[in-house]
Coordinates of C-alpha atoms and ligand atoms in Angstrom, one line a residue:
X1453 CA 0.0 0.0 0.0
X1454 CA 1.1 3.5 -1.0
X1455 CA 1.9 5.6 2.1
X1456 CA -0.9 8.7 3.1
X1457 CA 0.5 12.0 2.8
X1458 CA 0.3 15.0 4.3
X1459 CA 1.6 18.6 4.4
X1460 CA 0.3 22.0 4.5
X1461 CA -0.3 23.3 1.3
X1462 CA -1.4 27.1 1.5
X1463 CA 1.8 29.2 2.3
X1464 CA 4.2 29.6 5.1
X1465 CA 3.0 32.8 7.7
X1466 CA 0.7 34.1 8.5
X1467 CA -2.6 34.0 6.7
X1468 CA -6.2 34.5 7.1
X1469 CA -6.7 30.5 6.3
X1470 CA -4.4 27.5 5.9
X1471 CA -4.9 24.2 4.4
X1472 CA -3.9 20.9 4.9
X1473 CA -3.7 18.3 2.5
X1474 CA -3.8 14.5 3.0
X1475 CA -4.1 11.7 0.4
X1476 CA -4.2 7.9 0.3
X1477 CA -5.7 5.1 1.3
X1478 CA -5.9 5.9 5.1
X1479 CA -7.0 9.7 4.7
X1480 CA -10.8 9.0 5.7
X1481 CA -9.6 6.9 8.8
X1482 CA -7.2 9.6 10.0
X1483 CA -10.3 12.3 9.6
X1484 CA -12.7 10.3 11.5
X1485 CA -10.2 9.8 14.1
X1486 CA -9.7 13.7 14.5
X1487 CA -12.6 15.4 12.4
X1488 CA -15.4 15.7 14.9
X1489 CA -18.7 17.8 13.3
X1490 CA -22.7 17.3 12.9
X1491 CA -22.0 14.2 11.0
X1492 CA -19.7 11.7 11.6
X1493 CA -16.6 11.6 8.9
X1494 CA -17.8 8.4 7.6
X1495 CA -21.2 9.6 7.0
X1496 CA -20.0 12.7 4.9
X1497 CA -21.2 12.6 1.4
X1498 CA -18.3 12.7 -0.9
X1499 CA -17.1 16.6 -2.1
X1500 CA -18.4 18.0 0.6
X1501 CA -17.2 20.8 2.9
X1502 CA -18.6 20.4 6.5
X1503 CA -18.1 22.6 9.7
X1504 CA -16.5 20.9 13.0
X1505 CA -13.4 20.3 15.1
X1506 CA -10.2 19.2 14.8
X1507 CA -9.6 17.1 18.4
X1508 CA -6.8 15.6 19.2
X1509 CA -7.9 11.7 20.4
X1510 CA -5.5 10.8 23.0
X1511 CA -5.4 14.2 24.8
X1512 CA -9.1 15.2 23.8
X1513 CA -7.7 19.2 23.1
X1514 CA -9.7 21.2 20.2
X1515 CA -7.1 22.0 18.0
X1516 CA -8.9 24.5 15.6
X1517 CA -12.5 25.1 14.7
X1518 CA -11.9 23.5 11.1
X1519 CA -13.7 23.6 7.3
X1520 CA -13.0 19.6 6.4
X1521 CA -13.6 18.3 2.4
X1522 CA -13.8 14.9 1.3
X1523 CA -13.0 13.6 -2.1
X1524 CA -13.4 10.2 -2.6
X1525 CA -11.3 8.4 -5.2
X1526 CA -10.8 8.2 -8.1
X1527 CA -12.5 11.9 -8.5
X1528 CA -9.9 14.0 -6.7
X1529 CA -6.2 15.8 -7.1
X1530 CA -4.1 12.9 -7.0
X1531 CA -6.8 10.3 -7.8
X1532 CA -6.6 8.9 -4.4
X1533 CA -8.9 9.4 -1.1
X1534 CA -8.3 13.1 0.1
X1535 CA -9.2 15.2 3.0
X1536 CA -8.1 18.7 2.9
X1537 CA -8.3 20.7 6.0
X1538 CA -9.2 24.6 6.1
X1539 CA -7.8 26.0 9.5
X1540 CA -7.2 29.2 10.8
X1541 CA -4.2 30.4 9.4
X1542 CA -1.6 30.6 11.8
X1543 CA 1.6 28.5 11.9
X1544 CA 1.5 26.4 15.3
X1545 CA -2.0 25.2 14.7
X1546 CA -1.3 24.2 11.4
X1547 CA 1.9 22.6 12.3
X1548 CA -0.1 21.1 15.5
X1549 CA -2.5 19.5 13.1
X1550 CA -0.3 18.4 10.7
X1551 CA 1.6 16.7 13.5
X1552 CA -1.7 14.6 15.0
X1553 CA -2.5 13.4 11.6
X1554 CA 1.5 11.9 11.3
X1555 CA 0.6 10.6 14.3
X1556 CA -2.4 8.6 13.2
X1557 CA -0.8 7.4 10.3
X1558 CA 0.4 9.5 7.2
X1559 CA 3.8 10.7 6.4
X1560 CA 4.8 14.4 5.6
X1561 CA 4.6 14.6 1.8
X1562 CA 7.7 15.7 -0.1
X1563 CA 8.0 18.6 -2.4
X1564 CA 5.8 18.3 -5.8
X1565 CA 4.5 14.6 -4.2
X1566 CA 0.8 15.3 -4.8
X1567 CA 1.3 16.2 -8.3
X1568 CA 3.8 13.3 -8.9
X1569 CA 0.6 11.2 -7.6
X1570 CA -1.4 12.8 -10.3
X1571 CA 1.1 12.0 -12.6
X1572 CA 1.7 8.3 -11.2
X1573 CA -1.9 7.7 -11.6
X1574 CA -2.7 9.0 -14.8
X1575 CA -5.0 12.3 -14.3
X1576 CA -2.2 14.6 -16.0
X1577 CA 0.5 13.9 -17.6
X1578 CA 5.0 14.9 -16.9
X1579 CA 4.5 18.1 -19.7
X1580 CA 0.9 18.9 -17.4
X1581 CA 3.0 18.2 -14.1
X1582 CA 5.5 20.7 -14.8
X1583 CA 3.2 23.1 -16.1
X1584 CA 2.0 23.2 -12.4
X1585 CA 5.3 24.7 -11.6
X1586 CA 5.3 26.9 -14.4
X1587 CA 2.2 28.0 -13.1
X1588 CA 3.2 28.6 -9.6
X1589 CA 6.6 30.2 -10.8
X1590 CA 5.2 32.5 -13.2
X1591 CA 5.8 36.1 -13.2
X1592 CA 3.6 37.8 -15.5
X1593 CA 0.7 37.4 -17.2
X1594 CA 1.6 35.6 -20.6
X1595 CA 3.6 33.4 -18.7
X1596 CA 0.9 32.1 -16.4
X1597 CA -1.8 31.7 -19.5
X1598 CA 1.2 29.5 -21.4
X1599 CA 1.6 27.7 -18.0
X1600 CA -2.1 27.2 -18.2
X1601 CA -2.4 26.1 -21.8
X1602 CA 0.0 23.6 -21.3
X1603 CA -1.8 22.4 -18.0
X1604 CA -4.5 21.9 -20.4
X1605 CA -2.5 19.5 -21.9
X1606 CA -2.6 21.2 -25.6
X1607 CA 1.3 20.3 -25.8
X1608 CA 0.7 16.4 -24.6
X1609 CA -2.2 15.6 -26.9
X1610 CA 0.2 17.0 -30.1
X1611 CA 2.6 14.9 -29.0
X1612 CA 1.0 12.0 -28.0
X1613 CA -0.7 12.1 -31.6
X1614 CA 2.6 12.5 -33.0
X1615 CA 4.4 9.9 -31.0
X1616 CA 1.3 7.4 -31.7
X1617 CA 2.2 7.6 -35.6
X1618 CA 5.6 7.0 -35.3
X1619 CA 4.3 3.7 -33.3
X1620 CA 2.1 3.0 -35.7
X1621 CA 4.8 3.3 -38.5
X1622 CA 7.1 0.7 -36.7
X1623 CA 4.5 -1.7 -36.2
X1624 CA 3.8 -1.7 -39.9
X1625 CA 7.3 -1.7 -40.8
X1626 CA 8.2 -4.8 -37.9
X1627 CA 5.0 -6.5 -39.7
X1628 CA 6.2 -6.3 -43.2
X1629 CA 10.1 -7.4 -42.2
X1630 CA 9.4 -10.0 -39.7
X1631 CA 6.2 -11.9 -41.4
X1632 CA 6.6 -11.0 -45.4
X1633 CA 4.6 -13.9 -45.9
X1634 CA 1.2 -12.4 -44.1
X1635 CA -1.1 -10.7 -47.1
X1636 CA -1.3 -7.6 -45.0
X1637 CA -0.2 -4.7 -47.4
X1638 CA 3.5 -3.9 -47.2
X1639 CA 5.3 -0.9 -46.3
X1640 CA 7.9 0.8 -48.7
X1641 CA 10.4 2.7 -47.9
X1642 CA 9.0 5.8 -50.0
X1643 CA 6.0 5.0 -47.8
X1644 CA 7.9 5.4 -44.8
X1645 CA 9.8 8.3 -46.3
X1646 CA 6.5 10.5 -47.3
X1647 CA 5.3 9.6 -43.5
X1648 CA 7.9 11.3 -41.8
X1649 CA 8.2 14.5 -43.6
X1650 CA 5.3 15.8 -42.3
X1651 CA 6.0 14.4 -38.7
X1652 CA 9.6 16.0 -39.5
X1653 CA 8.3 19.7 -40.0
X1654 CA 5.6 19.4 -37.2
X1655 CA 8.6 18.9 -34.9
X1656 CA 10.5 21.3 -36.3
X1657 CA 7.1 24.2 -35.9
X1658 CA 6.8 23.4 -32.6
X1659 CA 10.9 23.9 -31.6
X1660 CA 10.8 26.9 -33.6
X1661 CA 8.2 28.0 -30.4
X1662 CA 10.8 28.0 -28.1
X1663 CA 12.1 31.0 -28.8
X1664 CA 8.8 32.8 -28.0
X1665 CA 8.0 30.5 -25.6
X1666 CA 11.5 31.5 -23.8
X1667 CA 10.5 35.1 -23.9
X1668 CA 6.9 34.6 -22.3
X1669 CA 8.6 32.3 -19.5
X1670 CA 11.8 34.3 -18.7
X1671 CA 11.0 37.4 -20.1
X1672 CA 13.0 39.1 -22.8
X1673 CA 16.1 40.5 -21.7
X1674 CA 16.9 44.1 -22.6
X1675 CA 19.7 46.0 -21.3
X1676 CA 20.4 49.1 -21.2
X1677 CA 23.6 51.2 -21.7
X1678 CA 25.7 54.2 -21.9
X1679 CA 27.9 55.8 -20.3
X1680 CA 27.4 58.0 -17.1
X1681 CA 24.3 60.6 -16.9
X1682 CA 22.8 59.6 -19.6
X1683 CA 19.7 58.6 -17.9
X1684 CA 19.8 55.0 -18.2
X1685 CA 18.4 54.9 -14.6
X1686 CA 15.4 57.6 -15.2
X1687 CA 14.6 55.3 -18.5
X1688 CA 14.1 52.3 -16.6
X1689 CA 12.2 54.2 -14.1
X1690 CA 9.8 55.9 -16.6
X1691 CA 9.9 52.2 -18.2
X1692 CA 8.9 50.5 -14.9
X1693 CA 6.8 53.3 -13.4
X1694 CA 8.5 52.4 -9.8
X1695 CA 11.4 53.8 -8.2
X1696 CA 13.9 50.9 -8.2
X1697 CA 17.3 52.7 -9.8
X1698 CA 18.6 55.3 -8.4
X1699 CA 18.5 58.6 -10.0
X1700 CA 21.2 61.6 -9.1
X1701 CA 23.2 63.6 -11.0
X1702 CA 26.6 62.1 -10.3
X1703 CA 28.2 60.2 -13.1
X1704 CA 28.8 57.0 -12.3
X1705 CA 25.8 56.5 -9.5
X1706 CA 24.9 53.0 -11.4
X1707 CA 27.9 50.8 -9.5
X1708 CA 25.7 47.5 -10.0
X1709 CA 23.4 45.6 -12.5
X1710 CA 19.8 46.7 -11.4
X1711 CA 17.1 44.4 -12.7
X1712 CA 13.3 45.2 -12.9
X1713 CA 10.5 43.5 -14.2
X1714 CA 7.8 44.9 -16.3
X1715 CA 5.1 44.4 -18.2
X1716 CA 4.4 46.0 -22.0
X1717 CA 1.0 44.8 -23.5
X1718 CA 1.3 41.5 -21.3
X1719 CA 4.5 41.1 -22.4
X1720 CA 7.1 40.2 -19.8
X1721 CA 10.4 42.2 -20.0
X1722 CA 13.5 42.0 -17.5
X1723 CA 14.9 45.7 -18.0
X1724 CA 18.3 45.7 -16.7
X1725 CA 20.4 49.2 -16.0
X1726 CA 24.1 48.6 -16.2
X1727 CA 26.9 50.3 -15.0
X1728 CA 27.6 51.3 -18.2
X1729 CA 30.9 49.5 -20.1
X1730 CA 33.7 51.4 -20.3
X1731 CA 37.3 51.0 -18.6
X1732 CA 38.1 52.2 -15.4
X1733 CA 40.4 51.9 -12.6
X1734 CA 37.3 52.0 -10.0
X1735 CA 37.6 48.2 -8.3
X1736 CA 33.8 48.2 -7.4
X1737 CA 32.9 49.5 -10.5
X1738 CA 35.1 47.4 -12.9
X1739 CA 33.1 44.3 -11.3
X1740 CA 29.7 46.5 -12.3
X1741 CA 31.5 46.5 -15.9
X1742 CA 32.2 42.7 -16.2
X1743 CA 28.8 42.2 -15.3
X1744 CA 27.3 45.2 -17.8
X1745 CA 29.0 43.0 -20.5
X1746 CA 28.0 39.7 -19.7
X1747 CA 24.2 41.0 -19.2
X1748 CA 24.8 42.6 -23.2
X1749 CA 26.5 38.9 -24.4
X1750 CA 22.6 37.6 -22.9
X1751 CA 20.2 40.0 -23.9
X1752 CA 17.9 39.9 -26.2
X1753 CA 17.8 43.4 -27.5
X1754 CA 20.2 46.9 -25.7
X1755 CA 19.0 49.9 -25.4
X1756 CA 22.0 52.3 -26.2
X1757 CA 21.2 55.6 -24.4
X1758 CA 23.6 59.3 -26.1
X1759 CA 22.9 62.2 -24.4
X1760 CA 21.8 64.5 -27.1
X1761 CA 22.5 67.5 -24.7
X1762 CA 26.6 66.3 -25.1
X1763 CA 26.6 64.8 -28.1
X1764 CA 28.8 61.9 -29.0
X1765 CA 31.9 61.3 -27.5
X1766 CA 34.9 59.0 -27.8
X1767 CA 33.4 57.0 -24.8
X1768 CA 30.0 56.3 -26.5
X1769 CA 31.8 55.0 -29.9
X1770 CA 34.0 52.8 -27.7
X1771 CA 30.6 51.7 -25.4
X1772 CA 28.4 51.0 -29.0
X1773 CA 31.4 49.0 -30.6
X1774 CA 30.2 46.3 -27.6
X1775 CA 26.6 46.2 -28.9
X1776 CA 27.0 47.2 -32.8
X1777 CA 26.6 43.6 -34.0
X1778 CA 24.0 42.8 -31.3
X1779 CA 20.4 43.7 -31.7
X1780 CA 19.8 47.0 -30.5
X1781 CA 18.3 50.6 -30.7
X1782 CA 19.6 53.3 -29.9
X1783 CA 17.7 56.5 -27.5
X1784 CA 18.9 59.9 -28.0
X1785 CA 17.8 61.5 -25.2
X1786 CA 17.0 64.8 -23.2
X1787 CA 16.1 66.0 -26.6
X1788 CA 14.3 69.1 -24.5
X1789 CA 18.0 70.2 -23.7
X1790 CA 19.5 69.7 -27.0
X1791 CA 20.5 72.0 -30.1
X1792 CA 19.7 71.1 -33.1
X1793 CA 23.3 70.8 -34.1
X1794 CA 23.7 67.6 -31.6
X1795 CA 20.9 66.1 -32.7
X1796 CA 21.4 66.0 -36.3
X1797 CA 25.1 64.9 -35.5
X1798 CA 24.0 62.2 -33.6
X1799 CA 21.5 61.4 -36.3
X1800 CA 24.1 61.7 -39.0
X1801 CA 26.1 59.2 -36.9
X1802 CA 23.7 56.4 -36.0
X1803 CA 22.0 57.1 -39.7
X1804 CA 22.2 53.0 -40.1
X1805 CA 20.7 51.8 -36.9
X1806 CA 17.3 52.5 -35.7
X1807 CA 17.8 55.8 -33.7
X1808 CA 14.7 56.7 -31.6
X1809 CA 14.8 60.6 -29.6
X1810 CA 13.2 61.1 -26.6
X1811 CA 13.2 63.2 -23.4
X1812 CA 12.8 61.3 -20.4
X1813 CA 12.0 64.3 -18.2
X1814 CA 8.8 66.0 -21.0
X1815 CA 7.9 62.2 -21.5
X1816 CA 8.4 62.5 -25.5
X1817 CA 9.3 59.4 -27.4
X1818 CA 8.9 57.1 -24.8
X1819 CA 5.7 55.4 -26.4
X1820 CA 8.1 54.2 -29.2
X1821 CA 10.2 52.4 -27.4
X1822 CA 7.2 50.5 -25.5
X1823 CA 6.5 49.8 -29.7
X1824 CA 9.9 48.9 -30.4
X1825 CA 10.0 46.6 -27.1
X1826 CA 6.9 45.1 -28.4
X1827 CA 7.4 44.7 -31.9
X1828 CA 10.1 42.2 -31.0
X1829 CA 7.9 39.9 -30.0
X1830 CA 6.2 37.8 -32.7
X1831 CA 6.1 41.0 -34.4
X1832 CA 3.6 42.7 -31.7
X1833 CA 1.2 40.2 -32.1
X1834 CA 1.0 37.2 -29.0
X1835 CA -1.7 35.0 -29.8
X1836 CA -1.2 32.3 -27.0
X1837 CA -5.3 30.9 -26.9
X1838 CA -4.6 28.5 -29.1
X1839 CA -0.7 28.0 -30.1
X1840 CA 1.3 25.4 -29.0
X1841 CA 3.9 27.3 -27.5
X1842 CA 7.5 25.3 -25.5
X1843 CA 8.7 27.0 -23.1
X1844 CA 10.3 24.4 -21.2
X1845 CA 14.2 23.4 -22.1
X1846 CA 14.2 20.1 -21.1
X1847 CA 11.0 19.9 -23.7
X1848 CA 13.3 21.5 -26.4
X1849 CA 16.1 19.2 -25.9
X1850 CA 13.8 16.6 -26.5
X1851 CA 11.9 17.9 -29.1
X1852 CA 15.5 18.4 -30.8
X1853 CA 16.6 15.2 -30.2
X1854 CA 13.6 13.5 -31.9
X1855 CA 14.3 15.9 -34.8
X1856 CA 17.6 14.7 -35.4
X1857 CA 16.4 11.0 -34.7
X1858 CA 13.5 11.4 -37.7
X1859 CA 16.1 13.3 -39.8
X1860 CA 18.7 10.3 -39.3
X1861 CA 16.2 8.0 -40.6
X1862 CA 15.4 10.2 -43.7
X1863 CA 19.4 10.1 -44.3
X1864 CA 19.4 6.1 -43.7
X1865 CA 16.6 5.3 -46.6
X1866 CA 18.4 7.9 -48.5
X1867 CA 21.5 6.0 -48.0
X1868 CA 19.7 2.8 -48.9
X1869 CA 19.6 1.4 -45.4
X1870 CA 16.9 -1.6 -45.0
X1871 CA 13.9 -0.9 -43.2
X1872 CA 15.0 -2.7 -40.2
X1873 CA 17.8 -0.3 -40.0
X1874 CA 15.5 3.2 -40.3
X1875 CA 12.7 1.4 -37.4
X1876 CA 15.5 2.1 -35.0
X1877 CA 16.1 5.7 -35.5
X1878 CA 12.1 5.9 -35.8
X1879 CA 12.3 4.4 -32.2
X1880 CA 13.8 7.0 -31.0
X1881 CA 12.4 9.6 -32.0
X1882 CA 9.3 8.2 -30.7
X1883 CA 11.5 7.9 -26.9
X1884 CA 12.4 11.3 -26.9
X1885 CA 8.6 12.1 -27.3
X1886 CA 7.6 10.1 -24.6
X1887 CA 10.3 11.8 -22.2
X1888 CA 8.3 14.8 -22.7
X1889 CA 4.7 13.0 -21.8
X1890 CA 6.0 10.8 -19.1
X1891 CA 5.0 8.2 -21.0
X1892 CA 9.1 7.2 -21.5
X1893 CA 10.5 8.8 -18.9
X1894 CA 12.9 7.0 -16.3
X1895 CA 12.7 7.7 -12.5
X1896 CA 15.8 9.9 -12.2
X1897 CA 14.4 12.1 -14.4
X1898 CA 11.4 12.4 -12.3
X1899 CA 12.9 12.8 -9.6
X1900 CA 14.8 16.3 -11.3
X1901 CA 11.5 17.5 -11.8
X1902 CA 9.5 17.1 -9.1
X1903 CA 11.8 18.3 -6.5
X1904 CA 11.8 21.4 -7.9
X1905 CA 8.3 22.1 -6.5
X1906 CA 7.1 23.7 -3.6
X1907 CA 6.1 21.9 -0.3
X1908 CA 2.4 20.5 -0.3
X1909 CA 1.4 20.9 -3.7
Ligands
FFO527 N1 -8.3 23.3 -2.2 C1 -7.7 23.0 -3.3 N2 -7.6 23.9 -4.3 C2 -7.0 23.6 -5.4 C3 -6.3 22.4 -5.6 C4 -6.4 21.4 -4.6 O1 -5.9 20.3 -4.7 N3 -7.1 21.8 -3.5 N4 -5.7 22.2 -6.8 C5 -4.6 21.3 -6.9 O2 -3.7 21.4 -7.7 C6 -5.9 23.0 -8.0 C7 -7.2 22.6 -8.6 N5 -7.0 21.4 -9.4 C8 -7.7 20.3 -9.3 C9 -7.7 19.4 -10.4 C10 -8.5 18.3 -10.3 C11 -9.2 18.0 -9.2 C12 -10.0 16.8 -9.2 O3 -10.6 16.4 -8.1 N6 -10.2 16.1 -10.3 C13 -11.1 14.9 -10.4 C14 -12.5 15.3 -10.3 C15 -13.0 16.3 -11.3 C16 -14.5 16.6 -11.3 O4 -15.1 16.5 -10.2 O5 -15.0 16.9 -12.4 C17 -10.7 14.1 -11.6 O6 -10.0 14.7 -12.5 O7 -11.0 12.9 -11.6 C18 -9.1 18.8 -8.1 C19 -8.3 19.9 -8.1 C20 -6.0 24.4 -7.5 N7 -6.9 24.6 -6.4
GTP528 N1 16.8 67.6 -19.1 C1 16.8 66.2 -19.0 N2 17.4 65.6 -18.0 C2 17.4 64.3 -18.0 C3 16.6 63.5 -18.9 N3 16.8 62.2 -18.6 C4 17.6 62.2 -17.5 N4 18.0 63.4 -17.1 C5 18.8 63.7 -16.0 O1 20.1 63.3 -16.2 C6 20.7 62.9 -14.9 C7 21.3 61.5 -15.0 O2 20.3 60.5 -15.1 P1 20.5 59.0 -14.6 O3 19.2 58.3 -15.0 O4 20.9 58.9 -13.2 O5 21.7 58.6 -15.6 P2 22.5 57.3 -15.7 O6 22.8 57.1 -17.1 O7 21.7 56.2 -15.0 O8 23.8 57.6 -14.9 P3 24.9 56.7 -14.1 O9 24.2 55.9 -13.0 O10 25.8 57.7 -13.6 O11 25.5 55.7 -15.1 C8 19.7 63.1 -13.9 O12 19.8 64.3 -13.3 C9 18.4 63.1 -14.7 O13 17.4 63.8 -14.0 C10 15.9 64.2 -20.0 O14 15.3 63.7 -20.8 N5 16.1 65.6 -20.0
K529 K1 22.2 56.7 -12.1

């Protein structure tokens, strides 16, 4: 018999409620043990919620003054028996609970151990299990609904379609080498051939998602930089509307990376402010420098900030030549300051790269960036409803694995390899497949996944 777990499943503090979860076989015992309401446990029609006590049996103290449920299997979380236990919130009566029902039986579930149960028993599948986390983890918007999509299990039943043809096509192919003599039609290799091509660029549209599908989960990484007083830190303050950076008049105020979230359109961005790359003999700010150009050699797009009030001087050449080949605009700015001679220098300058002028303090030009930031992004339109959309790199590895597997066995019947030969690399594509479903997947990786859940869910 599988152990009953338990754990507390809302967060740790202080809250206005707290709930404990138990599931397995001897979750209805335990709550009849310590459950005591109108009705007796037993007696308590299945997805219910009922008012009563929690009372411990051997000292006959009330705990808490409880909301218990019942789920009877199979229709519940993990498809086993579960009780779930709304408390008040607070810490030492949870944990006081939680203790009495170890007592009477059930073990202190491990991280992610409910949802591995789900998985275990079938209600969802690994790519729906992890989606959970995604779920939990998410930081925006977009990222929660692609979560959710894939909860949904929009990514499994693609693949499981897919994976099921390429099952299908070794069966027929073992049939036809192993018992030629059987009147059932036989497979060619041009048959086998046409099959895959599709199967081949299906895989392939669904990798290409990970680039998106990156974005929406991490966020796209812009960084921005200049040197000193350019107002690097007032653009990622008008940017994030909050007050994170620090804003004086000092040159060189930026000594570290500052990182801020936001949110264009529902689109997740990681802003980050550098200390601007340029040389110096500052020890605290040469480590702020490293860092500026690592955070560039990672981004996704850098903002390149002039000051059109200065113009452009040896130290902003020297600070562009790092980003030049990278994807990047570049932000005149404090245009309300400048002459007209700056500005069309700086325009003259930067004629080849996408130049956009603003002032940071009047608020002009600053809608164009947002359109810039936004037009990266599947060219401003993010229709996540109904795509398919990986945003998971252990998916992608997988997903690129069975690509190379599918186009290994288009190279073997190129090469004239016998059917018997191409069924293997059709195997494995099929393996890599199933390591995304769970439906191939070995304990160790399992194990990597689910510990990276929380407690109690
Ligand atoms: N209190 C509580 N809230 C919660 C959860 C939970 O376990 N407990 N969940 C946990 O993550 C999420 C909800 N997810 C759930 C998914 C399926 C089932 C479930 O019982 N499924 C059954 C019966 C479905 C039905 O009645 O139609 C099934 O699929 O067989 C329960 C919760 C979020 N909120
Ligand atoms: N007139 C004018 N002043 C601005 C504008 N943008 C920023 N400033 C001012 O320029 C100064 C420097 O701005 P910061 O945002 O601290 O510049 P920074 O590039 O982060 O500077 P470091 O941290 O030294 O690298 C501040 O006094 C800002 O108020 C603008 O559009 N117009
Ligand atoms: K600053």
């Amino acid at each position: 018999m599988e152990d009953t777990i338990a754990a507390i499943s809302t967060p740790p503090g202080t809250g206005g409620i707290g709930i404990i979860r138990i599931s397995g076989e001897k979750s209805f015992k335990i709550a009849s043990r310590i459950f005591k309401g109108a009705v007796e446990f037993e007696n308590i029609k299945t997805h219910t919620i009922n008012y009563g006590k929690i009372i411990d049996p051997s000292s006959h103290e009330t705990l808490d003054e409880v909301l218990v449920s019942k789920m009877k299997r199979p229709a519940s979380f993990t498809k086993e028996d579960v009780v779930e236990i709304n408390c008040h919130g607070g810490i030492i009566v949870l944990r006081k609970i939680l203790g009495l029902i170890v007592k009477e039986g059930a073990r202190i579930a491990e991280p992610g151990e409910f949802t591995k149960r789900a998985f275990l028993n079938g209600r969802i599948d690994l790519s729906q299990a992890e989606a959970v986390i995604d779920l939990i983890n998410s930081k925006t918007d977009a990222g929660s609904k692609a979560a959710l999509n894939q909860l949904e299990g929009k990514l499994s039943k693609k693949l499981k379609e897919v994976r099921e043809k390429l099952i299908e096509l070794i069966a027929h192919i073992e049939v036809t080498v192993d018992y030629p003599e059987h009147d059932i039609e036989e497979i060619t290799g041009d048959m086998v051939y046409e099959s895959l091509k599709p199967i081949k660029s299906l895989i392939y549209n669904i990798s290409e998602t990970f680039e998106n599908g990156r974005m929406i989960r991490e966020g796209l990484n812009v960084v921005i930089v200049g040197r000193p007083n350019v107002g690097k830190s007032s653009l990622l303050n008008e940017l994030s509307g909050k007050n994170k950076a620090i804003v004086t008049d000092i040159p060189g105020t930026t000594r570290d990376i500052i990182e801020e979230y936001i949110n264009i359109k529902g689109i997740p961005i990681k802003l980050i402010d550098t200390a601007g790359i340029r040389e110096t003999e500052d020890v605290v700010e040469r480590i702020g420098v490293e860092r500026a150009k690592k955070a560039v050699n990672e981004s996704d797009l850098t903002i390149m900030m002039i000051d059109g009030e200065a113009g452009i001087i040896s130290e902003d050449i020297e600070i562009f030549n790092e980003v030049r080949n990278k994807r990047n605009i570049v932000i005149l700015n404090k245009i309300d300051i400048s002459s007209n001679d700056k500005i069309k220098e700086i325009e003259n300058y930067f004629k080849d790269y996408n130049l956009i002028k603003i002032s940071i303090k009047t608020g002009s030009g600053i809608e164009k960036i947002e359109e810039e930031l936004t037009g990266l992004f599947n060219k401003g339109s993010l229709r996540l409803n109904d795509e398919i959309l990986l945003t998971n790199i252990r998916h992608k590895n997988m997903i690129d694995k069975c690509m190379v597997s599918i186009d290994n066995a288009l190279s073997a019947y190129d090469g004239g390899m016998p059917l018997d030969m191409i069924t293997i690399d059709i195997k494995d594509a099929a393996y890599y497949l199933g390591q995304i479903t769970g439906e191939s997947v070995n304990e160790q990786v399992l194990n990597e996944i689910f510990k990276r859940f929380c407690i109690g869910k």
